[in-house]
Every structure is written in structure tokens, then in C-alpha cells.
Coordinates of C-alpha atoms in Angstrom, one line a residue:
N28 CA 139.0 87.5 141.4
K29 CA 141.5 87.1 138.5
D30 CA 141.0 86.4 134.8
Y31 CA 142.8 83.2 134.0
T32 CA 140.9 82.6 130.8
T33 CA 142.2 85.3 128.5
P34 CA 145.9 84.5 129.0
L35 CA 145.1 81.0 127.8
G36 CA 143.8 82.3 124.6
L37 CA 140.3 81.1 125.3
Q38 CA 136.9 82.8 124.9
N39 CA 136.0 85.4 127.5
Q40 CA 133.7 87.9 125.9
F41 CA 132.1 88.9 129.2
S42 CA 135.5 89.5 131.0
L43 CA 134.7 87.0 133.6
N44 CA 137.2 86.2 136.4
G45 CA 138.1 82.7 137.6
L46 CA 139.3 79.5 135.9
P47 CA 137.7 78.0 132.8
T48 CA 136.7 74.4 132.9
I49 CA 138.5 72.2 130.3
S50 CA 137.1 68.6 130.1
G51 CA 136.1 65.8 127.9
S52 CA 136.0 62.0 127.4
S53 CA 135.9 59.4 124.7
T54 CA 134.8 56.0 125.9
G55 CA 133.5 54.1 122.9
N56 CA 135.1 52.1 120.1
G57 CA 138.0 51.0 122.2
A58 CA 139.4 54.5 122.4
G59 CA 138.8 55.5 126.0
S60 CA 140.3 58.6 127.6
T61 CA 139.2 61.2 130.1
L62 CA 140.4 64.8 130.4
Q63 CA 139.5 66.9 133.5
A64 CA 140.9 70.3 134.2
Y65 CA 138.0 71.7 136.2
G66 CA 137.9 75.4 137.0
Q67 CA 135.7 77.3 139.4
G68 CA 132.5 75.5 140.6
S69 CA 129.2 77.1 141.5
S70 CA 128.4 78.5 144.9
E71 CA 125.9 80.7 146.6
W72 CA 126.9 84.0 148.2
R73 CA 124.9 86.0 150.7
D74 CA 125.6 89.5 151.8
N75 CA 124.2 92.1 154.2
D76 CA 121.1 90.1 155.2
Y77 CA 119.0 91.4 158.1
T78 CA 115.6 90.8 159.7
N79 CA 113.5 93.2 161.7
V80 CA 110.8 91.7 164.0
F81 CA 108.5 93.7 166.2
E82 CA 106.2 91.7 168.4
D83 CA 103.9 92.2 171.4
N84 CA 101.8 89.7 173.3
L85 CA 99.2 90.5 176.0
T86 CA 97.0 88.6 178.4
L87 CA 93.7 89.9 179.9
V88 CA 91.7 88.1 182.6
R89 CA 88.0 88.9 183.0
G90 CA 85.9 86.6 185.2
G91 CA 86.3 83.1 184.0
H92 CA 87.9 84.2 180.7
L93 CA 91.7 84.3 180.1
M94 CA 92.2 86.2 176.8
E95 CA 95.5 86.2 174.9
F96 CA 96.2 88.5 172.0
G97 CA 99.0 90.1 170.2
G98 CA 100.6 91.1 166.9
R99 CA 103.9 90.7 165.0
Y100 CA 105.6 92.6 162.1
H101 CA 108.4 90.8 160.3
H102 CA 110.5 92.4 157.6
E103 CA 113.4 90.5 156.0
R104 CA 116.0 91.5 153.4
L105 CA 118.1 88.9 151.7
N106 CA 120.8 89.9 149.3
I107 CA 122.1 86.8 147.5
L108 CA 124.0 85.7 144.4
P109 CA 122.4 82.4 143.4
K110 CA 124.3 79.4 142.3
S111 CA 124.9 79.4 138.6
S112 CA 126.7 77.2 136.1
V113 CA 130.5 77.4 135.5
P114 CA 130.7 80.3 133.1
I115 CA 133.5 79.2 130.7
N116 CA 133.8 75.7 129.3
V117 CA 135.9 74.0 126.6
Q118 CA 134.9 70.5 125.7
F119 CA 136.8 67.7 123.9
D120 CA 135.2 64.3 123.0
G121 CA 137.5 62.6 120.4
L122 CA 135.5 63.6 117.2
G123 CA 138.3 65.9 116.1
T124 CA 140.7 63.0 115.6
G125 CA 138.0 60.5 114.7
L126 CA 137.4 59.3 111.2
Y127 CA 133.9 59.6 109.7
D128 CA 132.1 56.3 109.1
P129 CA 130.2 56.6 105.8
N130 CA 128.0 53.6 106.8
S131 CA 126.7 55.4 109.9
G132 CA 123.8 57.0 108.0
S133 CA 122.1 60.0 109.5
S134 CA 123.8 59.6 112.9
F135 CA 127.2 60.6 111.2
G136 CA 129.3 58.4 113.6
E137 CA 133.0 57.7 113.7
L138 CA 134.8 54.5 112.6
P139 CA 135.7 52.1 115.4
N140 CA 139.0 52.6 117.2
T141 CA 139.4 56.2 116.0
G142 CA 139.2 59.4 118.0
L143 CA 140.6 60.2 121.4
A144 CA 139.7 63.1 123.7
T145 CA 143.2 63.7 124.9
A146 CA 144.5 63.7 121.3
D147 CA 141.9 66.3 120.5
F148 CA 143.1 68.3 123.4
F149 CA 146.8 68.3 122.4
L150 CA 145.8 69.4 118.8
G151 CA 143.3 72.0 120.1
Y152 CA 140.4 70.3 118.4
A153 CA 137.6 71.3 120.8
D154 CA 134.1 70.1 119.8
A155 CA 132.3 72.8 121.9
Y156 CA 133.1 76.2 123.5
S157 CA 130.7 78.0 125.8
T158 CA 130.7 81.3 127.8
A159 CA 127.9 82.5 130.0
L160 CA 126.3 85.7 130.9
S161 CA 125.9 84.9 134.6
S162 CA 123.4 85.6 137.3
R163 CA 123.6 88.8 139.3
Y164 CA 122.8 89.6 142.9
L165 CA 119.2 89.4 143.9
Y166 CA 117.8 91.8 146.5
M167 CA 114.9 89.9 148.1
R168 CA 112.3 91.6 150.3
E169 CA 109.7 89.8 152.3
Q170 CA 107.1 91.0 154.9
E171 CA 104.6 89.5 157.3
I172 CA 102.0 91.2 159.5
S173 CA 100.0 89.0 161.8
S174 CA 97.7 89.2 164.8
Y175 CA 95.9 86.7 167.0
F176 CA 93.3 86.4 169.7
Q177 CA 92.4 83.4 171.9
D178 CA 89.8 83.0 174.7
N179 CA 90.3 80.2 177.3
F180 CA 87.3 79.6 179.5
H181 CA 85.1 77.0 181.2
V182 CA 81.8 76.4 179.4
T183 CA 80.7 74.1 182.3
P184 CA 82.6 72.7 185.2
N185 CA 83.4 69.6 183.1
L186 CA 84.1 71.4 179.8
T187 CA 86.9 73.8 179.0
A188 CA 87.2 75.6 175.6
N189 CA 90.0 77.4 173.9
I190 CA 88.8 79.4 170.9
G191 CA 90.7 81.8 168.8
G192 CA 92.3 82.6 165.5
R193 CA 95.0 84.4 163.6
W194 CA 94.9 87.0 160.8
E195 CA 98.1 86.9 158.7
I196 CA 98.9 89.5 156.0
L197 CA 101.5 88.4 153.5
P198 CA 102.5 91.0 150.9
A199 CA 104.1 89.3 147.8
I200 CA 107.8 88.5 148.1
H201 CA 109.5 90.8 145.7
E202 CA 113.0 91.6 144.3
R203 CA 114.2 95.2 144.6
D204 CA 115.0 95.5 140.9
R205 CA 112.1 93.3 139.7
Q206 CA 114.3 90.5 138.4
F207 CA 111.4 88.0 138.5
T208 CA 110.5 85.9 135.5
S209 CA 107.2 84.4 134.4
F210 CA 105.7 83.1 131.2
D211 CA 102.6 84.1 129.3
Y212 CA 101.3 80.9 127.7
A213 CA 98.6 82.6 125.7
N214 CA 101.1 84.7 123.8
A215 CA 104.2 82.3 124.2
A216 CA 106.1 85.2 125.8
V217 CA 108.7 85.5 128.5
V218 CA 107.5 88.0 131.2
T219 CA 110.2 90.2 132.7
G220 CA 109.7 92.6 135.6
L221 CA 111.0 95.5 133.5
P222 CA 110.9 96.2 129.7
T223 CA 114.0 94.8 128.0
D224 CA 115.4 98.2 127.1
Q225 CA 115.5 99.1 130.8
L226 CA 117.1 95.8 131.7
I227 CA 119.8 96.6 129.1
A228 CA 120.3 100.1 130.5
K229 CA 120.7 98.6 134.0
G230 CA 123.3 96.1 132.8
Y231 CA 121.1 93.1 133.6
T232 CA 121.2 91.8 130.0
T233 CA 122.8 92.8 126.7
K234 CA 121.3 94.1 123.4
Q235 CA 123.0 91.2 121.5
L236 CA 121.2 88.6 123.7
V237 CA 117.8 90.3 123.4
N238 CA 118.2 90.7 119.6
G239 CA 119.4 87.1 119.2
L240 CA 116.5 85.7 121.3
Q241 CA 114.0 87.7 119.4
G242 CA 115.6 86.5 116.1
I243 CA 114.7 82.9 116.9
G244 CA 111.1 83.8 117.9
V245 CA 111.3 84.7 121.7
K246 CA 108.8 87.3 122.7
F247 CA 109.1 89.5 125.8
E248 CA 106.3 91.1 127.8
T249 CA 106.0 93.2 131.0
P250 CA 103.7 92.0 133.8
D251 CA 101.1 94.6 132.8
Q252 CA 101.0 93.3 129.2
A253 CA 100.6 89.8 130.5
G254 CA 97.9 90.8 133.0
M255 CA 100.0 90.0 136.0
P256 CA 100.9 92.0 139.1
S257 CA 103.9 94.3 138.8
G258 CA 106.1 91.9 140.8
V259 CA 104.7 88.9 138.9
I260 CA 103.1 87.2 141.9
D261 CA 100.1 88.1 144.0
S262 CA 99.9 89.4 147.6
H263 CA 97.6 87.6 150.1
Y264 CA 96.1 89.9 152.7
F265 CA 93.2 87.9 154.1
N266 CA 94.5 84.7 155.7
F267 CA 92.1 83.9 158.6
L268 CA 93.2 80.8 160.6
P269 CA 90.8 79.4 163.2
R270 CA 92.0 77.5 166.3
V271 CA 89.7 75.6 168.6
S272 CA 90.1 72.9 171.3
L273 CA 88.0 71.3 174.0
A274 CA 88.7 69.3 177.1
W275 CA 85.8 67.3 178.5
L276 CA 85.3 65.2 181.7
P277 CA 82.2 63.1 180.6
F278 CA 81.8 61.5 184.0
G279 CA 83.2 64.2 186.2
S280 CA 86.6 64.5 187.8
H281 CA 86.3 61.2 189.9
H282 CA 86.3 58.7 187.0
G283 CA 89.7 59.5 185.5
L284 CA 88.5 59.9 181.9
V285 CA 89.4 63.0 179.9
V286 CA 88.4 63.5 176.2
R287 CA 90.3 66.2 174.3
G288 CA 89.9 67.4 170.7
G289 CA 91.3 70.2 168.7
Y290 CA 91.5 71.8 165.2
G291 CA 94.0 74.3 163.9
A292 CA 94.8 76.0 160.6
Y293 CA 98.2 77.3 159.8
I294 CA 100.1 78.9 156.9
Y295 CA 103.7 79.0 155.9
P296 CA 105.3 81.3 153.4
T297 CA 107.2 79.4 150.6
P298 CA 110.9 79.3 151.5
T299 CA 112.7 82.2 149.7
R300 CA 115.2 79.8 148.2
N301 CA 112.5 78.1 146.2
F302 CA 112.0 81.3 144.2
Y303 CA 115.7 81.6 143.1
S304 CA 115.6 79.4 140.1
S305 CA 112.6 81.4 138.8
M306 CA 114.3 84.7 138.7
N307 CA 117.5 86.0 137.0
G308 CA 118.8 82.5 136.1
N309 CA 116.7 82.8 132.9
V310 CA 116.8 84.6 129.6
P311 CA 117.3 87.5 129.1
Y312 CA 119.2 87.8 132.4
T313 CA 121.5 84.9 131.6
Y314 CA 122.4 82.8 128.7
N315 CA 125.0 80.2 127.9
Y316 CA 126.5 81.0 124.5
V317 CA 127.8 77.9 122.8
E318 CA 129.8 77.2 119.6
D319 CA 129.1 73.5 119.2
Y320 CA 130.6 71.7 116.2
K321 CA 128.5 68.7 116.9
S322 CA 125.1 70.5 116.8
A323 CA 123.1 70.4 113.6
A324 CA 121.5 73.8 114.5
Q325 CA 125.0 75.4 114.3
S326 CA 126.4 73.4 111.5
P327 CA 127.0 75.1 108.1
D328 CA 125.1 72.2 106.3
G329 CA 122.5 71.7 109.0
L330 CA 123.8 68.2 109.8
S331 CA 125.3 66.9 113.1
N332 CA 129.0 66.2 113.9
Y333 CA 130.4 68.7 111.5
I334 CA 133.7 68.5 113.4
L335 CA 134.0 64.8 112.4
R336 CA 133.3 65.6 108.7
S337 CA 135.4 68.7 108.1
P338 CA 138.9 69.9 108.7
Q339 CA 139.5 72.0 111.8
T340 CA 140.1 75.7 111.4
V341 CA 139.8 76.8 115.0
V342 CA 142.6 75.7 117.4
A343 CA 141.8 76.0 121.1
G344 CA 144.1 78.6 122.7
Q345 CA 145.6 79.7 119.4
N346 CA 142.8 81.4 117.5
S347 CA 139.7 80.6 119.7
T348 CA 139.5 83.9 121.6
D349 CA 136.5 85.1 119.5
V350 CA 135.2 81.7 118.5
I351 CA 131.8 82.6 119.9
D352 CA 130.4 85.6 118.0
L353 CA 127.8 87.2 120.3
N354 CA 126.2 88.9 117.3
N355 CA 126.0 85.8 115.2
Q356 CA 122.4 84.6 114.8
N357 CA 123.6 81.0 115.1
A358 CA 125.1 81.6 118.5
I359 CA 121.5 81.3 119.9
S360 CA 119.6 78.3 118.7
P361 CA 116.0 77.1 119.3
G362 CA 115.6 75.1 122.5
S363 CA 119.1 75.9 123.8
F364 CA 117.7 77.4 127.0
E365 CA 115.3 76.6 129.8
I366 CA 112.8 78.9 131.4
D367 CA 112.0 78.6 135.1
A368 CA 108.9 80.7 135.6
L369 CA 106.5 81.6 138.5
D370 CA 102.8 81.2 138.3
S371 CA 101.4 84.6 139.3
K372 CA 99.1 82.9 141.9
Q373 CA 101.4 81.9 144.8
P374 CA 99.2 81.5 147.8
P375 CA 100.9 80.5 151.1
N376 CA 101.2 76.8 152.0
Y377 CA 98.5 75.9 154.4
Y378 CA 98.2 73.1 156.9
R379 CA 95.2 71.9 158.9
E380 CA 95.4 69.5 161.8
W381 CA 92.8 67.8 164.0
N382 CA 92.9 65.3 166.8
V383 CA 90.9 63.5 169.3
T384 CA 92.4 61.9 172.4
A385 CA 91.0 59.9 175.2
Q386 CA 93.0 59.6 178.4
K387 CA 92.1 57.3 181.3
D388 CA 93.6 56.9 184.8
L389 CA 93.9 53.1 185.4
G390 CA 95.0 53.4 189.0
H391 CA 98.3 52.3 190.6
Q392 CA 100.1 55.3 189.1
T393 CA 99.3 54.1 185.5
A394 CA 97.4 55.7 182.7
I395 CA 96.6 55.1 179.0
S396 CA 95.9 57.5 176.2
V397 CA 94.6 56.7 172.7
A398 CA 94.7 59.4 170.1
Y399 CA 93.7 59.9 166.4
I400 CA 95.5 62.6 164.5
G401 CA 94.7 63.8 161.0
N402 CA 96.2 66.5 158.8
H403 CA 95.9 68.0 155.4
G404 CA 98.3 70.4 153.6
G405 CA 97.6 72.4 150.5
N406 CA 99.1 75.0 148.1
L407 CA 102.3 73.1 148.1
E408 CA 104.8 74.1 145.4
Q409 CA 105.3 71.9 142.4
Q410 CA 107.3 72.1 139.2
W411 CA 105.2 71.7 136.1
Y412 CA 107.2 70.8 133.0
T413 CA 105.0 72.3 130.4
N414 CA 107.1 72.0 127.2
N415 CA 109.0 68.7 127.6
G416 CA 109.2 66.3 124.7
P417 CA 108.6 62.5 124.8
S418 CA 110.5 60.9 127.6
N419 CA 112.4 58.6 125.1
D420 CA 112.5 57.6 121.4
Y421 CA 110.1 54.7 121.9
V422 CA 107.3 57.1 123.0
W423 CA 107.9 59.3 120.0
Y424 CA 107.7 56.4 117.5
V425 CA 104.6 54.9 119.1
N426 CA 102.7 58.1 119.3
T427 CA 103.6 59.5 115.8
G428 CA 104.9 56.6 113.7
L429 CA 107.5 59.1 112.3
P430 CA 111.3 59.3 112.4
K431 CA 112.6 61.9 114.9
P432 CA 113.1 65.3 113.5
T433 CA 116.6 66.4 112.6
G434 CA 118.2 69.7 111.5
Y435 CA 117.7 73.2 112.8
Y436 CA 114.6 72.4 114.9
S437 CA 115.7 69.0 116.1
N438 CA 115.7 70.3 119.8
T439 CA 112.2 71.7 119.7
A440 CA 110.2 69.9 117.1
T441 CA 109.1 67.0 119.4
R442 CA 108.0 69.3 122.3
V443 CA 104.3 69.4 123.4
Y444 CA 103.7 73.2 123.7
N445 CA 106.1 75.1 121.4
K446 CA 107.9 73.4 118.6
T447 CA 110.0 76.2 117.1
T448 CA 111.6 78.4 119.8
Y449 CA 111.6 77.3 123.5
G450 CA 113.3 74.4 125.4
N451 CA 111.9 73.3 128.7
I452 CA 109.5 75.7 130.3
N453 CA 109.2 74.9 134.1
L454 CA 106.4 76.6 135.9
M455 CA 106.3 76.7 139.7
R456 CA 102.7 76.3 140.8
K457 CA 101.0 75.9 144.1
T458 CA 99.1 72.8 143.2
G459 CA 100.5 70.2 145.6
W460 CA 98.9 68.7 148.7
S461 CA 99.5 66.2 151.5
N462 CA 97.3 64.0 153.8
G463 CA 98.1 62.2 157.0
N464 CA 96.3 60.0 159.4
G465 CA 97.7 58.4 162.5
V466 CA 97.0 56.6 165.7
Q467 CA 99.0 56.9 168.9
V468 CA 98.6 54.7 171.9
N469 CA 100.6 55.4 175.1
F470 CA 100.6 53.4 178.3
Q471 CA 102.7 54.7 181.1
R472 CA 103.5 54.3 184.8
L473 CA 104.5 57.5 186.6
Y474 CA 107.6 57.5 188.7
H475 CA 106.8 55.7 191.9
H476 CA 109.0 53.6 194.3
G477 CA 112.1 54.2 192.2
F478 CA 111.0 53.5 188.7
A479 CA 108.7 54.4 185.8
Y480 CA 108.1 53.1 182.3
Q481 CA 106.3 53.9 179.1
V482 CA 105.1 51.9 176.2
T483 CA 104.1 53.6 173.0
Y484 CA 102.7 52.5 169.7
V485 CA 102.4 54.8 166.7
Y486 CA 100.8 54.1 163.3
A487 CA 101.1 56.8 160.6
K488 CA 100.0 56.8 157.0
N489 CA 101.2 60.0 155.2
F490 CA 101.0 60.9 151.6
R491 CA 102.6 63.9 149.9
N492 CA 102.6 65.6 146.5
G493 CA 104.7 68.7 146.4
G494 CA 106.2 71.1 149.0
N495 CA 109.9 70.5 148.3
G496 CA 110.6 73.1 145.8
T497 CA 112.1 71.9 142.5
R498 CA 113.6 68.8 144.2
D499 CA 110.6 66.4 143.7
S500 CA 106.9 66.1 142.7
Q501 CA 107.5 67.3 139.2
V502 CA 104.5 67.1 136.8
Y503 CA 105.2 66.1 133.2
P504 CA 102.8 66.8 130.3
A505 CA 100.7 63.9 129.0
G506 CA 102.5 64.1 125.7
T507 CA 105.7 62.8 127.2
F508 CA 103.9 59.4 127.8
V509 CA 102.6 56.8 125.4
S510 CA 99.1 58.0 124.3
G511 CA 96.3 56.8 126.5
V512 CA 98.5 55.7 129.4
V513 CA 97.8 58.8 131.5
S514 CA 94.9 61.3 131.7
S515 CA 95.2 64.7 130.0
D516 CA 93.1 66.2 132.8
P517 CA 95.7 68.3 134.8
S518 CA 94.4 67.3 138.3
Q519 CA 94.3 63.6 137.5
L520 CA 97.7 63.8 135.7
N521 CA 99.2 65.4 138.8
R522 CA 97.8 62.7 141.1
T523 CA 98.9 59.8 138.9
Q524 CA 102.5 61.0 138.7
S525 CA 103.3 62.4 142.1
Y526 CA 100.9 61.5 144.9
V527 CA 102.8 58.9 146.8
R528 CA 103.5 57.7 150.4
D529 CA 105.8 60.2 152.0
T530 CA 109.2 58.7 152.8

């Protein structure tokens, strides 16, 4: 809770507390050195969370029927400051003391055995400065209203049934101040919960940032303008989930054979944490302002490694306080930010399970059971990377036969959706699924004359695609692969990349 950056003479335009991160390395050309003076890391803070649950369960017996029913109301409030990147950085990499190699061509490299990161540090020749407008507290609100009914009864003396179901109402998870983010692909626009002028008035962004983003072509829309719900994602009020099971004695109670079977459908709300990255960690709520003397987009001549080719006029800690001009158009460059967006259709994850089991008494206190169990999950969350470029230079050359673009648009020109403004656009969609099949065999001897034993064999074959937030099952666009290697059909593209045996 103290500003250590300003007394060091470094950039701190947003008056942030904590320590800056000063780091760098130069490892090539026989000139290896590493500098690490790390400041505050990133952490997640929670404050004043609470959950209210009201629940009642009843049982009614009428004749041969045992009926169970009840309801539940769940209301949760989660106030959280998500993890964010370290807000202030100063980077050294040896280019400030390196010598330009005129034979390096368009790469503008340095001569061998020149340039040292620690030498750059002592001279104050930083190659990049950054300061971040950071994430703010999120005030998450979530509700669930559910009810159930089940009837347990004997159909015949040898057949018992349990039949019922649930009705679950899931209003859309929302943030109190509507800090959700989505993306309108039809208009190439960032969708914010409130108009940008209201976000500025609430202190959730700055006028300089909005103007700078609009200056490079970013468009902003409200959910109404994008045809989305006011909270960006849909509510789901009609989730009906059947449950049925049967127990059958095919030869009566004297032959020791029981056949059981069941089917159930279940839903699970997406974990709240999986929504965090799709909220105020995006523009215009946050942005990492950078003054990068290696970047062609920020160079006076539009070529990379300007620090290597020009005398240094800014010395870190001496005249670097205002090195990043928040009003400078070049402080925001095309492709310098990612967008993590939420698809407006966010149905709950569902899971269906079925099983058939045969159990047989073998006499002498022993029994065997053989079961088949199957399951299927759907609406699992996946991250769709909709604006990535080719995965490597080889793919670009094979697909286009052209040299890679350089200059102002070098960070966007190879991308598959938007080539002038946006970096990665990551859309969280409910397009994943899972399948499982298994067999269980169990042979056991009940406790008798002092001992018991059990032998079990389990075989399972489970496949999964999604359901783990942003941590796996990402889907990359077909344009990131060599042409013709993968299908451009979204469903087939998804299956090819991500549907694998679950580990």
C-alpha cells in the first residue's frame, strides 16, 4: 500500500502502489546476463462473500407410493479482485549497448559479442516501459431456484420403480456494475455492459484510453446495439431433468438374481471463476500502456529495434517519469491487446448417465455383479481463438508464398479475422462435450467365519472436449494451420483439435 515507483523516477501515471518489476536478459552472441528485480506479483482477493440457501424437503406416503418432493433457493454474492498482470515494468535486453549489424537486413540485429542487459541497466537504457490500468473489483451475483418430485412404488411384486424429475431455474450470472465483455463479430465491435461515457464517469476506464482505442479502429457497442441481453449472457429458466430407475426380480425372490437400471439427467452451472477473464480484464477496463523502443509500430521510422539504431535520449530513473504519454496515439498500437469475450448463449453444463447392473447370489455368502455404465456431457465451456494468426512462419509461407508483413500492422496483418486493429479474440463458448463407457465386475464374499474379500475389475473409456475453463480444449481457427490439413467446418474443426481420451 505504498508507492515505491515514483521515488525511483519511473513511470506511474495511474498512481499505483507497490513495487515495479525491473528485469531483463541478454543471452545471445556470447554476451549473457540476467537482471531480476521483481516487484509485486499477481494475486486474487475476495471480500465480503456470502451465500443464502433456503431449502425444504418433504415425504408423503400414500398406499404403495412413497413420494418425495422439495425445493431450494440459492443466492450467492462474490466480491472479487481478479488476478491481473504486474502493473509497472521496466525491461532491459542489451540492445541499448549493442552495435547495429548492417548485414542483418530487415531484422535489424546486433553485432556478435555486443550488448549486455546489465550494462543497459547501469546506463538507464531500457528497451521498454509499461504501466497498466488494472482490473477493479467485480461484484458477482448468482441465483438458482430448483424443485423436484420423485415417486417410489411397486409396479408388481417383482418390479420396483423410482420415477421423478427436477426443474431448475438459472437466472444469468451477472456483475453488479455490468463489467462483462463480449464481442460483436458482425460489426467487429467490443461489447461493454454500459456505454463508454458511463464507464468513464464511474472511473472504470479513462477518456484517453477510449479515444486511443477508437483511434486505431476499435468500436464499442452496448448489449442492446449488439442484440444481446443486458447482462451479455442469457438466463435459462426451463431446465427439466428426468430421473428414472427400475429394480426387477425376473425369477422371483428365490433365485437370487436382480437386474437394476437407471437414467438421470443433471446440470451444473459454470464455475464463477471461469467467467473472470471475460470481464474487466479487457479493454476498455484495463490496458497495458507500453513505450517499446524495439517495436516497429512505435518507432519513428516504422522499423524495429530503434533503440539499437539511434542514440538514447531517455534514461530510466532520470527523465523517464513521463516516458509513456497516455494521450499519444502511438501509445496504443494495433494488436497490442487481447479480448476475452463471452458468447451470449451460456447454457448450463449438462450430464446424462445410464446404467444396467445384474447381481447374482452365488451361495456360500458370495455374490457377483456385472454393470455397464455410460454417460454423456454437453454444453462444456471451451475457448475459441477466433483471431489468431498462423501458428508459425512456415504456415504463413506455405499458405501465402509471401514474406511476413512488417511495419505498423505487423502484429495484425497475418490474423484470420481482423487484420488492422485487434489482437487475439478469445470467445468462451459452450460447445464442448464428453462421453464415457465403462464396465464394472465385482465378486465378493460377505463377512463370515472371520473374514471377507472382494475382487473388482473396472474398464473405462472416457473422452472429453471442454469443461475446464480456459485451461484446455482451445479451438484454433483453420487459418492457423497449413491449408487443407483441417476442416473449415466449425464442428469438425473442434473435434479434430480437442476431442481426446480424458487423462
